XYZ file of N, CA and C in Angstrom:
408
model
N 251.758 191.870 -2.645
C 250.442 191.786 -3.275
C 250.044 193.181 -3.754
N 249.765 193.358 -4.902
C 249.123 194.463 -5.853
C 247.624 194.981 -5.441
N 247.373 196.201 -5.464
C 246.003 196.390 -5.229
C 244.886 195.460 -6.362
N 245.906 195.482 -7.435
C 244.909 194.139 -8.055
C 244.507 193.183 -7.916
N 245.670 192.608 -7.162
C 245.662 191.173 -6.334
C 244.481 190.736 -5.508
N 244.449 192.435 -4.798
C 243.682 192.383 -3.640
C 242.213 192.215 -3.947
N 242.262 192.889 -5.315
C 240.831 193.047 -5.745
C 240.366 191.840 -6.346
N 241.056 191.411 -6.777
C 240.506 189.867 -7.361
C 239.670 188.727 -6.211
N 239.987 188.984 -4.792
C 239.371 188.580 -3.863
C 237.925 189.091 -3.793
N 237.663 190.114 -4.368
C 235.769 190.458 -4.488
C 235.117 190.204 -5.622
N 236.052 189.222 -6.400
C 235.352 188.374 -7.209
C 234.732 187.313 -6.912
N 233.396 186.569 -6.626
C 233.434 185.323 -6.576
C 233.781 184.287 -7.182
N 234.148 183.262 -7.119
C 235.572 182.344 -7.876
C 234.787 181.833 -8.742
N 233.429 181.340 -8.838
C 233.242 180.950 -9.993
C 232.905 182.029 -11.262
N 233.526 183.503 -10.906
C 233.334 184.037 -12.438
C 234.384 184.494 -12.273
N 235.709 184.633 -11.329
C 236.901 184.525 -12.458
C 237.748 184.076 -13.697
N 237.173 183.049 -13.658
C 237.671 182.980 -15.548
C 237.211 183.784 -16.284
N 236.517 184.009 -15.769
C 235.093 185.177 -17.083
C 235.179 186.472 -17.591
N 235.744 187.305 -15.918
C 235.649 188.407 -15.778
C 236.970 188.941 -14.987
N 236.618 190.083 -15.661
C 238.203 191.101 -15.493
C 237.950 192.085 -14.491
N 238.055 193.151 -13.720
C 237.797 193.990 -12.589
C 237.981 195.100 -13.970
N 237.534 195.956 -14.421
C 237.201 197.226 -14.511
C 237.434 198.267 -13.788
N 236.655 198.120 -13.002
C 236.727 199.379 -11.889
C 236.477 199.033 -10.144
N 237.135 199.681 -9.474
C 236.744 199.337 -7.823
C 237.072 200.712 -7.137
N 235.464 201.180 -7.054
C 235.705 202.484 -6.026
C 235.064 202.163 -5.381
N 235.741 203.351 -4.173
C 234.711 203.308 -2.845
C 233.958 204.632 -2.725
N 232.741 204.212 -2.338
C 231.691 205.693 -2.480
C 231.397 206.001 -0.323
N 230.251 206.687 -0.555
C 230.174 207.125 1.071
C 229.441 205.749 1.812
N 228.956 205.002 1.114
C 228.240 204.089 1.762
C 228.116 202.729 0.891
N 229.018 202.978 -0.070
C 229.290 201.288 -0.494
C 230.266 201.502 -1.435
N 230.719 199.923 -1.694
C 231.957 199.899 -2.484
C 231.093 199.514 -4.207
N 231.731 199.962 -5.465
C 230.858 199.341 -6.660
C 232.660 198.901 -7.466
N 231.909 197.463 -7.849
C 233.060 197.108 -8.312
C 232.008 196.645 -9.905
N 233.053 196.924 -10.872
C 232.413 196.743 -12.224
C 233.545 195.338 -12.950
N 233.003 194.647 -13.367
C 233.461 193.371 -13.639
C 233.178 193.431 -15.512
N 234.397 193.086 -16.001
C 234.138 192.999 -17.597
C 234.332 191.944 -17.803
N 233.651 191.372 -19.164
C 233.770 190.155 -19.494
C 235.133 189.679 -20.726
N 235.594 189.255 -19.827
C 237.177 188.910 -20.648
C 237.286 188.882 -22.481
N 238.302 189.312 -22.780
C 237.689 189.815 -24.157
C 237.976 188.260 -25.097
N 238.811 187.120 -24.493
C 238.684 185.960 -24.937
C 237.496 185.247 -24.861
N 236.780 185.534 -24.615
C 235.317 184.146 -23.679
C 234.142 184.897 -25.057
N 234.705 184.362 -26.411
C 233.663 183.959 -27.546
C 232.872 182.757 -27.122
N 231.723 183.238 -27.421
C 230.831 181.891 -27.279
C 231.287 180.984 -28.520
N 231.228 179.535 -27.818
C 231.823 178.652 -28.390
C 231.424 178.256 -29.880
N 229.690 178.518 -30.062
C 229.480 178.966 -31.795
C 230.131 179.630 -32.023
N 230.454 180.364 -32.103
C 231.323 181.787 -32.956
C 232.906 181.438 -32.750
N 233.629 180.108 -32.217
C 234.944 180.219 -31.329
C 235.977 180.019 -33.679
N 234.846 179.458 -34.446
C 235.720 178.701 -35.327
C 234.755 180.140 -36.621
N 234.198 180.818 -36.424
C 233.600 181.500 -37.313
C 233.800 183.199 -37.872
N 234.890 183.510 -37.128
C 235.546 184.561 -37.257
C 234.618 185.573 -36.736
N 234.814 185.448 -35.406
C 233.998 186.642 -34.606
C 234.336 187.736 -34.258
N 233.772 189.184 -33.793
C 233.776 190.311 -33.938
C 233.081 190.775 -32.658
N 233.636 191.663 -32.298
C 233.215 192.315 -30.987
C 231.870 193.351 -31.564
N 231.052 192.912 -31.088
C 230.044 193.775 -31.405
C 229.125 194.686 -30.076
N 230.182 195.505 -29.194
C 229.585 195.702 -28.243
C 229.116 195.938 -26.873
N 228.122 195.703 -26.153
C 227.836 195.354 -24.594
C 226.572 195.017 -24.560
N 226.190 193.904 -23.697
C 224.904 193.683 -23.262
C 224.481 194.878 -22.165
N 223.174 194.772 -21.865
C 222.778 195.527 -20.709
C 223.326 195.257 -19.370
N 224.101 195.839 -18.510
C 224.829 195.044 -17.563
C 223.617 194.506 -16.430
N 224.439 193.851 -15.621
C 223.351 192.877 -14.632
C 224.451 193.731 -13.154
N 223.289 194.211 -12.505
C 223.887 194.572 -10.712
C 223.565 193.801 -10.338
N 224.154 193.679 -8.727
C 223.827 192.670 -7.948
C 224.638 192.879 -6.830
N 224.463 191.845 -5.737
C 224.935 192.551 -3.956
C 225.784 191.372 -3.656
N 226.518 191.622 -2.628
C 227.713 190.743 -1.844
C 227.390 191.374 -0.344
N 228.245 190.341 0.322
C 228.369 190.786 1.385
C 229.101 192.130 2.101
N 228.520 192.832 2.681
C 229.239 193.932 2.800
C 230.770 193.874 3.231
N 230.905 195.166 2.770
C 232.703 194.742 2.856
C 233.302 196.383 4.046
N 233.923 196.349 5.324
C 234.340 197.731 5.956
C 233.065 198.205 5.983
N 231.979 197.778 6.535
C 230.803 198.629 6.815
C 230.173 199.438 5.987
N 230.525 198.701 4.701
C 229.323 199.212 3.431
C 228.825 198.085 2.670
N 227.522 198.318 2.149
C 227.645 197.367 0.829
C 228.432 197.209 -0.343
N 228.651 195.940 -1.233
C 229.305 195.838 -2.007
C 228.800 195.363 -3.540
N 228.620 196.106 -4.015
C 227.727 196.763 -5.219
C 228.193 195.720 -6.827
N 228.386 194.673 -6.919
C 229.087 194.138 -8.694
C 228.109 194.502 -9.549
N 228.711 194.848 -10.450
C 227.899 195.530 -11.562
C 229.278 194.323 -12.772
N 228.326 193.637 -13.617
C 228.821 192.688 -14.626
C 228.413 193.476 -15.904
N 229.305 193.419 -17.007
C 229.191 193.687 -18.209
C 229.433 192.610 -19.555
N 228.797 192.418 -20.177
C 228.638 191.056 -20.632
C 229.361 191.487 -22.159
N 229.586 190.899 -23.223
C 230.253 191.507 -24.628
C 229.248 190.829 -25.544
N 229.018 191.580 -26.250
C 228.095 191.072 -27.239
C 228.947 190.514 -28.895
N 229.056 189.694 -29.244
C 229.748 189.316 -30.815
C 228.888 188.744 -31.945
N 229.296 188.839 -33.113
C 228.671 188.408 -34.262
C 230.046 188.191 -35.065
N 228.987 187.069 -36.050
C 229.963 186.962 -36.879
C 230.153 188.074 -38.212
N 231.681 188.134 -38.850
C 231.790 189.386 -39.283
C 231.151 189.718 -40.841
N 230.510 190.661 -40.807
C 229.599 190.465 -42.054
C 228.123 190.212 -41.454
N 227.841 189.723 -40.397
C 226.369 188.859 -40.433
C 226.251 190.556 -39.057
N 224.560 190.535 -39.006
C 224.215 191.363 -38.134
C 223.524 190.723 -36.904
N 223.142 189.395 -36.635
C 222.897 188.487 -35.421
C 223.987 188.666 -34.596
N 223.602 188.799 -33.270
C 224.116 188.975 -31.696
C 224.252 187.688 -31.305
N 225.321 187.162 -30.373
C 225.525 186.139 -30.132
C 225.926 186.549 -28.479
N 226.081 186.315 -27.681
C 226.802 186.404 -26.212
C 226.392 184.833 -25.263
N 227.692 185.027 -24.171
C 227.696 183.607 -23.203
C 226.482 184.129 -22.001
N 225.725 183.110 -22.083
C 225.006 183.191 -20.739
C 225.530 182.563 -19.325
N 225.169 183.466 -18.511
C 226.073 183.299 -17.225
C 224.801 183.694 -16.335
N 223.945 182.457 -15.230
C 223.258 182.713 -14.027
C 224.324 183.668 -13.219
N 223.719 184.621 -12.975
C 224.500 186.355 -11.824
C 223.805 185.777 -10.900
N 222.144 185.664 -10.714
C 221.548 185.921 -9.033
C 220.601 184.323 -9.726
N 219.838 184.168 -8.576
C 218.760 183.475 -8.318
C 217.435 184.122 -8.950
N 216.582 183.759 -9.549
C 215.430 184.453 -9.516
C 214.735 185.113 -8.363
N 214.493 186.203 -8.252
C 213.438 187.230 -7.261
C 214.573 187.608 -6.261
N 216.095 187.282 -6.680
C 217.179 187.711 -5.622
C 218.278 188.055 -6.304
N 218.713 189.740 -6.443
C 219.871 190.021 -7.465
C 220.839 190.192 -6.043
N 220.977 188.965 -5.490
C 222.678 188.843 -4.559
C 223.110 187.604 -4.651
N 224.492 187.521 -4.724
C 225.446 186.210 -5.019
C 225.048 185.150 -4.332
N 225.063 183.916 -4.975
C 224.269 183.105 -4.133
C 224.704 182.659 -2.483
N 226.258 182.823 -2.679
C 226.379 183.175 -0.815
C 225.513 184.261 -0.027
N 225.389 185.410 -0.322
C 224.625 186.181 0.069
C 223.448 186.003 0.084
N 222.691 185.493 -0.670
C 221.370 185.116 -0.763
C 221.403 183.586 0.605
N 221.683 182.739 0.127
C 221.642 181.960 1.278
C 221.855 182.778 2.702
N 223.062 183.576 2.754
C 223.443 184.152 4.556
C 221.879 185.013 4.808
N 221.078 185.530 3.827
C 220.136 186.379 4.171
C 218.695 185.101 4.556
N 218.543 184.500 3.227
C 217.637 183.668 3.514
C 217.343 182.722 4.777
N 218.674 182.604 5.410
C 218.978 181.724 6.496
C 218.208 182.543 8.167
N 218.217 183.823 7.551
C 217.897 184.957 9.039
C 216.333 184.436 9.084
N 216.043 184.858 10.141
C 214.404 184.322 10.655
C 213.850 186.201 10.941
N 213.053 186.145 10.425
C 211.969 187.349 10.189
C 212.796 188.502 11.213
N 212.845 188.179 12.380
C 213.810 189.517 13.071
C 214.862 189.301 12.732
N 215.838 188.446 12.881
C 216.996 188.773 11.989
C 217.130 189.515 11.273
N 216.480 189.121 10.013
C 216.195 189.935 8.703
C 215.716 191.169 8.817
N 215.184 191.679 9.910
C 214.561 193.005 10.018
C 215.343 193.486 10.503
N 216.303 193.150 11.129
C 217.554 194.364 11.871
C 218.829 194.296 11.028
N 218.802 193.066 9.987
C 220.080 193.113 9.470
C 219.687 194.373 8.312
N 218.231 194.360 7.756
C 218.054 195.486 6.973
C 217.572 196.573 7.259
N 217.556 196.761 8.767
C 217.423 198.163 10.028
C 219.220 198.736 9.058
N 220.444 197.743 9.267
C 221.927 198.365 9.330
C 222.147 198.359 7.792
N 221.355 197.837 6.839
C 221.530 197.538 5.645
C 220.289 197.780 4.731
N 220.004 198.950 4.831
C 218.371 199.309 3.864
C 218.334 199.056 2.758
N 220.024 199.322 1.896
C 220.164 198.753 0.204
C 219.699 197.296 0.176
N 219.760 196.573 1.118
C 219.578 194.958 0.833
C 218.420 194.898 -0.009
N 217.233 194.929 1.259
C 215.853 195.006 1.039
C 215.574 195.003 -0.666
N 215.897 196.128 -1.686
C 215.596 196.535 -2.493
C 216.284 195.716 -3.999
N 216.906 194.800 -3.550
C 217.408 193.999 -4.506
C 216.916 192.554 -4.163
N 215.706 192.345 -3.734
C 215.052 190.999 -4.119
C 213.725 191.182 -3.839
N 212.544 190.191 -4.630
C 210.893 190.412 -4.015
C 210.870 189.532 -3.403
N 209.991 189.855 -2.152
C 209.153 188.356 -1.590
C 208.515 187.470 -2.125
N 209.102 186.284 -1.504
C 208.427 185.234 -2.005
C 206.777 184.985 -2.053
């Protein structure tokens, strides 16, 4: 197994078709893995209209479960296309988080599931959590 191999496991499976690994470092206190959007995945208007890479959307962060005693940071990059000649933006929409929660929806459920102390000691060991969703 390839360190690529390996890395394809901190993808969640429903956006591997989508997305390609970019980048996977490890920093002092979390891992950031950057996810690109496969350079085949034209939105399906544009699949017969002779489309053109026009780009990047604004990327979308978001949290996983920690991975070796850090957090684990996806950062998605989306491709923006038009058709060639025309100056309209076209890109695939893809739900990343839940509303008022930028973590994978496994993560969001394992957090939501904690009862008020739970949640206060899991983000005593995990302070980045906290800061990637509002209260309800």
């Amino acid at each position: 197994m390839t360190a690529d191999d390996l890395a394809l496991h901190f993808i969640p499976k429903q956006w591997r078709p989508f997305f390609e690994i970019r980048h996977l470092t490890e920093g002092a206190k979390e891992w950031r893995l950057e996810l690109i959007e496969k350079e085949g995945s034209i939105p399906p208007e544009l699949k017969e209209k002779g489309a053109v890479l026009n780009g990047f959307m604004r990327p979308v962060e978001i949290i996983d479960f920690p991975f070796q005693g850090k957090l684990m940071y996806i950062k998605f990059y989306r491709r923006r296309w038009k058709v060639a000649g025309e100056n309209k933006s076209h890109f695939n929409e893809y739900r990343f988080h839940r509303p008022g929660m930028k973590t994978t929806d496994a993560f969001g459920d394992f957090l939501k599931g904690l009862d008020r102390t739970e949640l206060d000691e899991f983000c005593t060991v995990w302070p980045g959590v906290r800061d990637f969703w509002q209260e309800d």
